[in-house]
Structures are given as structure tokens and as C-alpha cells.
Coordinates of C-alpha atoms in Angstrom, one line a residue:
M1 CA 22.7 34.8 -17.1
F2 CA 24.4 31.4 -16.4
R3 CA 23.2 29.7 -13.4
M4 CA 23.8 26.3 -11.9
P5 CA 20.5 24.4 -11.7
A6 CA 19.5 22.5 -8.5
E7 CA 20.3 18.8 -8.8
W8 CA 16.6 17.8 -8.7
M9 CA 16.0 19.6 -12.1
P10 CA 16.0 17.3 -15.1
H11 CA 19.3 15.9 -16.3
E12 CA 20.7 15.2 -19.7
R13 CA 23.0 12.6 -18.3
C14 CA 25.3 11.6 -15.4
W15 CA 29.1 11.6 -15.7
M16 CA 31.3 9.1 -13.8
I17 CA 35.1 8.2 -13.9
W18 CA 36.4 4.8 -13.7
P19 CA 38.6 4.0 -10.7
R20 CA 42.3 4.5 -11.4
R21 CA 44.5 5.5 -8.4
Q22 CA 45.7 2.3 -6.7
E23 CA 46.8 4.0 -3.5
V24 CA 43.3 5.0 -2.7
W25 CA 41.7 1.6 -3.1
G26 CA 44.5 -0.8 -2.4
E27 CA 43.5 -4.5 -2.2
R28 CA 39.8 -3.5 -2.7
M29 CA 40.3 -2.1 -6.1
A30 CA 38.5 -4.9 -7.9
A31 CA 35.5 -4.7 -5.6
T32 CA 35.5 -0.8 -5.9
K33 CA 35.3 -1.2 -9.7
R34 CA 32.3 -3.5 -9.4
A35 CA 30.7 -1.0 -6.9
Y36 CA 31.2 1.8 -9.4
A37 CA 29.7 -0.3 -12.2
A38 CA 26.7 -1.1 -9.9
V39 CA 26.1 2.6 -9.3
A40 CA 26.4 3.3 -13.0
Q41 CA 23.9 0.5 -13.8
T42 CA 21.5 1.8 -11.2
I43 CA 21.5 5.5 -12.4
A44 CA 21.3 4.3 -16.0
R45 CA 17.7 3.0 -15.2
F46 CA 16.6 6.7 -14.8
E47 CA 19.0 8.7 -17.1
P48 CA 22.0 8.2 -19.5
V49 CA 25.4 7.6 -17.9
T50 CA 28.7 8.2 -19.4
M51 CA 31.7 6.6 -17.8
I52 CA 35.0 8.3 -18.5
A53 CA 37.9 5.9 -18.4
S54 CA 41.7 6.1 -19.1
P55 CA 42.3 4.5 -22.5
D56 CA 44.0 1.5 -21.1
D57 CA 41.1 0.9 -18.7
L58 CA 38.4 1.1 -21.4
A59 CA 38.0 -2.5 -22.1
E60 CA 37.7 -3.4 -18.4
A61 CA 35.2 -0.6 -17.9
E62 CA 33.1 -1.8 -20.8
R63 CA 33.1 -5.4 -19.6
L64 CA 32.2 -4.6 -16.0
C65 CA 29.6 -1.8 -16.7
G66 CA 27.8 -3.8 -19.3
K67 CA 25.4 -2.6 -21.9
G68 CA 23.7 0.8 -21.6
I69 CA 26.7 2.7 -20.1
E70 CA 28.4 5.0 -22.6
L71 CA 32.2 5.2 -22.4
L72 CA 34.5 8.2 -23.2
P73 CA 38.3 7.6 -23.2
L74 CA 40.1 10.5 -21.5
Q75 CA 43.4 10.4 -19.5
V76 CA 42.5 10.6 -15.7
D77 CA 44.4 10.3 -12.4
D78 CA 41.5 9.6 -10.1
S79 CA 37.8 8.8 -10.0
W80 CA 35.8 11.5 -8.3
A81 CA 33.7 13.1 -11.0
R82 CA 32.0 15.4 -8.6
D83 CA 35.3 17.2 -8.0
S84 CA 37.4 17.0 -11.2
A85 CA 34.5 17.3 -13.7
P86 CA 33.0 20.7 -14.3
C87 CA 30.0 22.2 -12.6
F88 CA 27.5 22.6 -15.4
V89 CA 25.5 25.9 -15.7
H90 CA 23.3 27.4 -18.4
D91 CA 21.5 30.5 -19.4
G92 CA 18.3 29.0 -20.9
Q93 CA 19.9 28.7 -24.3
G94 CA 23.1 26.9 -24.0
L95 CA 25.3 24.9 -21.5
G96 CA 28.4 26.2 -19.8
A97 CA 31.1 24.3 -17.9
V98 CA 32.5 25.9 -14.9
C99 CA 36.0 24.7 -14.4
F100 CA 37.4 25.5 -11.0
E101 CA 41.1 24.9 -10.4
F102 CA 41.7 21.4 -9.2
N103 CA 44.7 20.7 -6.8
A104 CA 43.7 17.2 -5.6
W105 CA 42.0 18.5 -2.4
G106 CA 45.0 20.6 -1.3
G107 CA 47.7 18.5 -2.9
K108 CA 46.9 15.3 -1.0
Y109 CA 47.5 13.1 -4.1
H110 CA 50.0 13.1 -7.0
P111 CA 50.0 13.4 -9.9
Y112 CA 46.8 15.3 -10.5
D113 CA 47.5 17.1 -13.8
K114 CA 45.2 14.9 -15.8
D115 CA 42.3 15.5 -13.4
A116 CA 43.1 19.3 -13.4
A117 CA 42.6 19.2 -17.2
M118 CA 39.4 17.2 -17.0
G119 CA 37.0 20.2 -17.0
A120 CA 38.5 21.7 -20.2
A121 CA 38.6 18.2 -21.9
L122 CA 35.0 17.6 -21.1
A123 CA 33.8 21.0 -22.2
G124 CA 35.8 20.4 -25.5
H125 CA 34.1 17.0 -26.0
L126 CA 30.7 18.6 -25.5
G127 CA 31.5 21.6 -27.5
T128 CA 30.3 23.9 -24.7
S129 CA 31.4 27.1 -23.2
M130 CA 34.2 26.8 -20.6
I131 CA 34.0 29.2 -17.7
A132 CA 37.1 29.6 -15.6
G133 CA 36.1 29.2 -11.9
G134 CA 38.9 31.6 -10.7
I135 CA 39.5 29.7 -7.5
V136 CA 40.6 26.3 -6.3
A137 CA 37.4 24.4 -5.5
E138 CA 35.6 21.2 -6.1
G139 CA 32.0 20.3 -7.0
G140 CA 31.6 18.5 -3.6
A141 CA 32.2 21.7 -1.8
I142 CA 29.1 23.3 -3.2
S143 CA 25.3 22.6 -3.0
V144 CA 22.9 24.9 -4.8
D145 CA 19.1 25.4 -4.7
G146 CA 18.9 26.8 -8.3
Q147 CA 17.3 30.0 -6.9
G148 CA 20.4 31.8 -6.1
T149 CA 21.6 30.2 -2.8
A150 CA 24.6 27.9 -2.2
L151 CA 25.9 26.0 0.8
T152 CA 29.6 25.6 1.3
T153 CA 32.0 25.2 4.2
E154 CA 34.8 27.3 5.8
S155 CA 36.8 24.3 6.6
C156 CA 37.2 23.5 2.9
L157 CA 37.2 26.6 0.7
L158 CA 39.0 28.8 3.3
N159 CA 41.6 26.2 4.0
P160 CA 45.2 27.6 3.1
N161 CA 45.7 24.5 1.0
R162 CA 43.0 25.7 -1.5
N163 CA 43.2 29.5 -1.9
P164 CA 46.1 31.0 0.0
G165 CA 46.0 34.8 -0.2
K166 CA 42.4 34.9 -1.2
S167 CA 39.8 36.4 1.3
K168 CA 36.5 34.9 2.1
A169 CA 34.9 37.8 0.2
E170 CA 37.0 37.1 -2.9
I171 CA 36.1 33.3 -2.9
E172 CA 32.4 34.2 -2.4
A173 CA 32.5 36.6 -5.3
A174 CA 34.0 33.9 -7.5
L175 CA 31.2 31.5 -6.6
K176 CA 28.5 34.1 -7.2
A177 CA 29.9 35.1 -10.5
T178 CA 30.4 31.7 -12.1
L179 CA 27.4 29.8 -10.6
G180 CA 24.7 32.5 -10.8
L181 CA 24.4 33.0 -7.1
E182 CA 23.0 35.8 -4.9
K183 CA 23.9 34.3 -1.5
V184 CA 26.5 31.9 -0.2
I185 CA 25.9 30.4 3.3
W186 CA 29.1 29.4 5.0
L187 CA 28.8 26.4 7.2
P188 CA 31.8 25.7 9.6
G189 CA 32.3 22.3 8.0
D190 CA 34.6 19.8 9.6
V191 CA 38.3 20.6 10.2
N192 CA 38.9 17.0 11.3
E193 CA 37.8 15.5 8.0
T194 CA 41.1 14.8 6.3
E195 CA 40.2 13.7 2.7
T196 CA 38.3 16.7 1.5
D197 CA 38.6 19.1 4.5
G198 CA 34.9 19.0 5.0
H199 CA 33.1 19.0 1.8
V200 CA 29.5 20.2 2.2
D201 CA 28.1 17.1 0.3
G202 CA 29.1 15.0 3.3
I203 CA 27.3 17.4 5.7
A204 CA 24.3 19.0 4.2
V205 CA 22.5 19.1 0.8
F206 CA 19.6 21.0 -0.7
A207 CA 16.5 18.8 -1.0
G208 CA 14.3 21.5 -2.5
P209 CA 13.8 25.3 -2.3
G210 CA 14.2 26.2 1.3
R211 CA 14.8 22.6 2.4
V212 CA 18.1 21.1 3.5
I213 CA 19.0 17.5 4.6
I214 CA 21.8 17.7 7.2
E215 CA 23.8 15.0 8.7
T216 CA 23.4 14.6 12.5
P217 CA 25.8 12.6 14.7
A218 CA 24.9 8.9 15.1
D219 CA 26.4 9.1 18.5
P220 CA 26.6 12.4 20.4
E221 CA 29.9 11.2 22.0
L222 CA 31.6 10.9 18.6
S223 CA 34.5 13.3 17.9
Y224 CA 32.7 15.0 15.0
A225 CA 29.4 15.5 16.8
D226 CA 30.3 19.1 17.9
A227 CA 31.1 19.9 14.3
L228 CA 27.9 18.6 13.0
N229 CA 25.9 20.4 15.6
A230 CA 27.7 23.7 14.8
N231 CA 26.7 23.3 11.1
R232 CA 23.1 22.7 12.0
E233 CA 23.0 25.8 14.3
V234 CA 24.5 28.1 11.5
L235 CA 21.9 26.8 9.1
R236 CA 19.1 27.4 11.6
A237 CA 20.1 31.0 11.9
S238 CA 20.4 31.5 8.2
R239 CA 18.1 32.6 5.4
D240 CA 18.3 31.8 1.7
A241 CA 18.5 34.3 -1.1
L242 CA 14.7 34.8 -1.1
G243 CA 14.6 35.3 2.6
R244 CA 13.2 32.0 3.6
E245 CA 14.0 30.1 6.8
F246 CA 15.2 26.6 6.2
E247 CA 13.2 23.5 6.7
I248 CA 15.9 21.2 8.2
I249 CA 15.6 17.5 7.7
E250 CA 18.0 15.5 9.9
L251 CA 19.6 12.3 8.7
G252 CA 21.9 10.3 11.0
A253 CA 25.2 8.8 10.0
V254 CA 25.8 5.0 10.0
E255 CA 27.2 3.4 13.1
G256 CA 29.5 0.4 13.4
V257 CA 31.5 0.6 10.3
D258 CA 34.4 2.8 11.4
A259 CA 36.6 -0.2 11.6
Q260 CA 36.9 -0.2 7.9
G261 CA 39.3 2.7 7.9
A262 CA 39.8 6.2 9.2
D263 CA 38.8 7.7 5.8
F264 CA 35.5 5.6 5.5
S265 CA 32.6 7.8 4.6
T266 CA 29.7 7.0 7.0
C267 CA 27.2 9.7 5.8
Y268 CA 23.9 9.0 4.2
V269 CA 23.5 12.5 2.9
N270 CA 26.0 11.8 0.0
F271 CA 23.2 10.6 -2.4
Y272 CA 22.6 11.3 -6.1
I273 CA 19.3 12.9 -7.3
A274 CA 18.6 11.2 -10.6
N275 CA 15.7 11.8 -12.9
G276 CA 12.8 10.3 -10.9
A277 CA 14.9 8.7 -8.3
I278 CA 17.3 9.1 -5.4
I279 CA 20.3 6.8 -5.7
A280 CA 21.4 6.4 -2.0
P281 CA 24.1 4.6 -0.1
S282 CA 23.5 1.3 1.9
H283 CA 25.9 -0.4 4.2
G284 CA 23.9 -3.6 5.1
V285 CA 23.0 -2.3 8.6
P286 CA 19.8 -1.4 10.3
E287 CA 20.3 2.3 9.8
D288 CA 19.9 1.8 6.0
E289 CA 16.1 1.5 6.5
T290 CA 15.9 4.6 8.6
A291 CA 17.9 6.6 6.0
R292 CA 15.5 5.2 3.3
D293 CA 12.4 6.4 5.2
V294 CA 13.8 9.9 5.7
L295 CA 14.7 10.1 2.0
A296 CA 11.3 8.8 1.0
K297 CA 9.6 11.5 3.0
A298 CA 11.9 14.2 1.7
F299 CA 11.4 13.1 -1.9
P300 CA 7.9 11.6 -2.1
D301 CA 7.8 11.9 -5.9
R302 CA 11.0 9.9 -6.5
E303 CA 11.9 6.2 -6.2
I304 CA 14.5 5.5 -3.4
V305 CA 17.1 3.0 -4.7
Q306 CA 19.8 2.0 -2.3
V307 CA 23.2 0.7 -3.6
P308 CA 25.9 -0.9 -1.4
V309 CA 28.7 1.5 -1.1
S310 CA 31.2 0.1 1.4
D311 CA 33.8 -0.5 -1.4
I312 CA 33.4 3.2 -2.4
A313 CA 33.2 4.6 1.0
I314 CA 36.6 3.1 1.9
G315 CA 38.1 5.8 -0.3
G316 CA 36.6 8.6 1.7
G317 CA 33.4 9.4 -0.4
G318 CA 30.1 8.2 -1.6
I319 CA 27.6 8.1 -4.5
H320 CA 27.4 11.9 -4.8
C321 CA 31.2 12.2 -4.9
I322 CA 31.6 9.8 -7.9
T323 CA 28.9 11.4 -10.0
Q324 CA 28.3 14.7 -11.7
Q325 CA 25.0 15.7 -13.3
Q326 CA 24.7 17.4 -16.7
P327 CA 21.4 19.4 -16.6
R328 CA 18.9 19.4 -19.5
V329 CA 19.1 22.8 -20.9
S330 CA 15.5 23.1 -22.0
A331 CA 14.2 22.2 -18.5
A332 CA 16.8 23.6 -16.1
H333 CA 14.9 26.8 -15.4
S334 CA 11.3 25.5 -15.7

């Protein structure tokens, strides 16, 4: 049976996509590209990285990323690999690429036809099985433990801009069938988050079997504090596919950077689990050290490496949003 391994299982490589959509980054586009390159270079210390770039951006990507980063020319619209690249699964023998239908987070950006074709293009490049996801979804909407449980959010996958006419049960059935799941835990999400409609990877992520890191409000008076607290309460009342209660690890959001824009991603939970390391966001503020300590305790066997993300966060996402892991087939179920 194909199953999506947990992110902490060994990776074959990390996939990223070079920034392309000018309307997202505006005057910070040059700084954003340097920030993407810095993330790629950091991850490459621990596992191979392939940067997908539109053919006319290839030379620039090569120059800024430097040695050690592989490049793959493909036509792209945007630069969020977590969402337009496939979710990789495998059955212990071979790799599969689950390609959910992509509609640019409910039609928020146009055009998106190249990104909608990304999953099939990447599966073709790898020569691996392509599995139709059957629903509109993005990788950032899903966090799995590799043991049959997934976290997702109602505010995203039940949003009418994703799957109109499909019931919650139908969406859940599609996730179970394609990702090898036994149980889907639906967190409320965040209806006020306007870029992704409340992706789970900006709220809560698995840190191990039965362990979840969840964002808590930096300030209980902030507008989204009620939403974050509601997510935590649902998680506390839930059990995973094996019947375990969750160990909940709280990680506060960063304060004092909201002035950078309404879409600015302030969460620390949007990190990437690399082979032997956690690649985590930093903002140059005191909370960075607190976040580092929480992650070090949660992942005592991994090096914690923080990378400045303000020039990425301005676009509404973070390190996890711009990466997608490809599991190592021989180790994904060990």
C-alpha cells in the first residue's frame, strides 16, 4: 500500500521552486530570491536540493544558488513547492507522486496552469507513478505522522473555493485513499487567514508519533488567538489512528513584525525537517531564541539551524511552504 511517510523519515532530496510571480514579492523580489537561495544552501548541507526554475530564470537561479544545488528547468507560475509539487508516497518498493488538483489557493492568483501541471511534470521527470489526488488540495494543508494519521483544517479543505459540491466525508476519503491514511483529524483552522485559508502547516505539525507542535498566540488579545486556541482544544480531545493521546508542544508566534504587511507569516511552526536537522525560521527578534529552544527539545537528535525568512514571509508563507521532501524509498517505512 502506498503511504506518505512522516517528514522526519530519511529523504532522497528536497524540491524547491525559484520565485517567479512579481505581484507576490513586489520590490522585495531580489531579496526574496537571495532568501530562497539561502534556504536551499542551508538544506543542501544535510540532503540534496533540486531547484526548479522557469527556463528564462535558470541562469539567475544558478548564479544565486551557487554550487551544490541541482537545477531543473520547468515552466512555473509561482514558487510554493509544498503546494504545487506532488506529495510523495511509496509502498516499500517504488515511489508514487500524489497530484492533487491545484487552483492557486481558491483562484487567488492567475495564471496558474503551469503550477497545476507541476505534479505531472515532476512525476514524469522522476519516472514515477502519478496518483490523481481526486480533490483540490495543497501539501501545506496536510501533516502526516507516517502511521496512518493526518492533520488538516476545515477552513482550507472545506472552503467552497476548493471543493464545491464535495462533502467532508468525500474529501476525507480521497485523502485516506491517496496518502495511505486511517484517520484524518480536522482542526478548525483559521477562516481569517487569507492567503491559504488556514493551511495546517502554519498552525500545527507532527513532530513525531503522537507528538504535535502547535502554534499558540503571542498575544491573547490578537485577533487570531481564539482560532489558535480552538485548534489546540480539538487536538487535545483527539486521538491518533493508533488510539494515542497527543503530546502537545506549544510554540508561540513572533511579535512585532506585523507592520511588514497583512500577509506576513509570523509562525515558527513552518519549519522543514531535513536529514539530521531542523531548518527553522528566524526574524532577528528575541523570540527566535525561544523558538530555537522549543525545537531543540522537540528534536534532540537534530541540529537546529535558523535561517532569516522575512523576505519569504512577506509573501504569506515560510520555509515549509517553499520546500517539498522526496522520501528515500528504502528507508521510508523502517
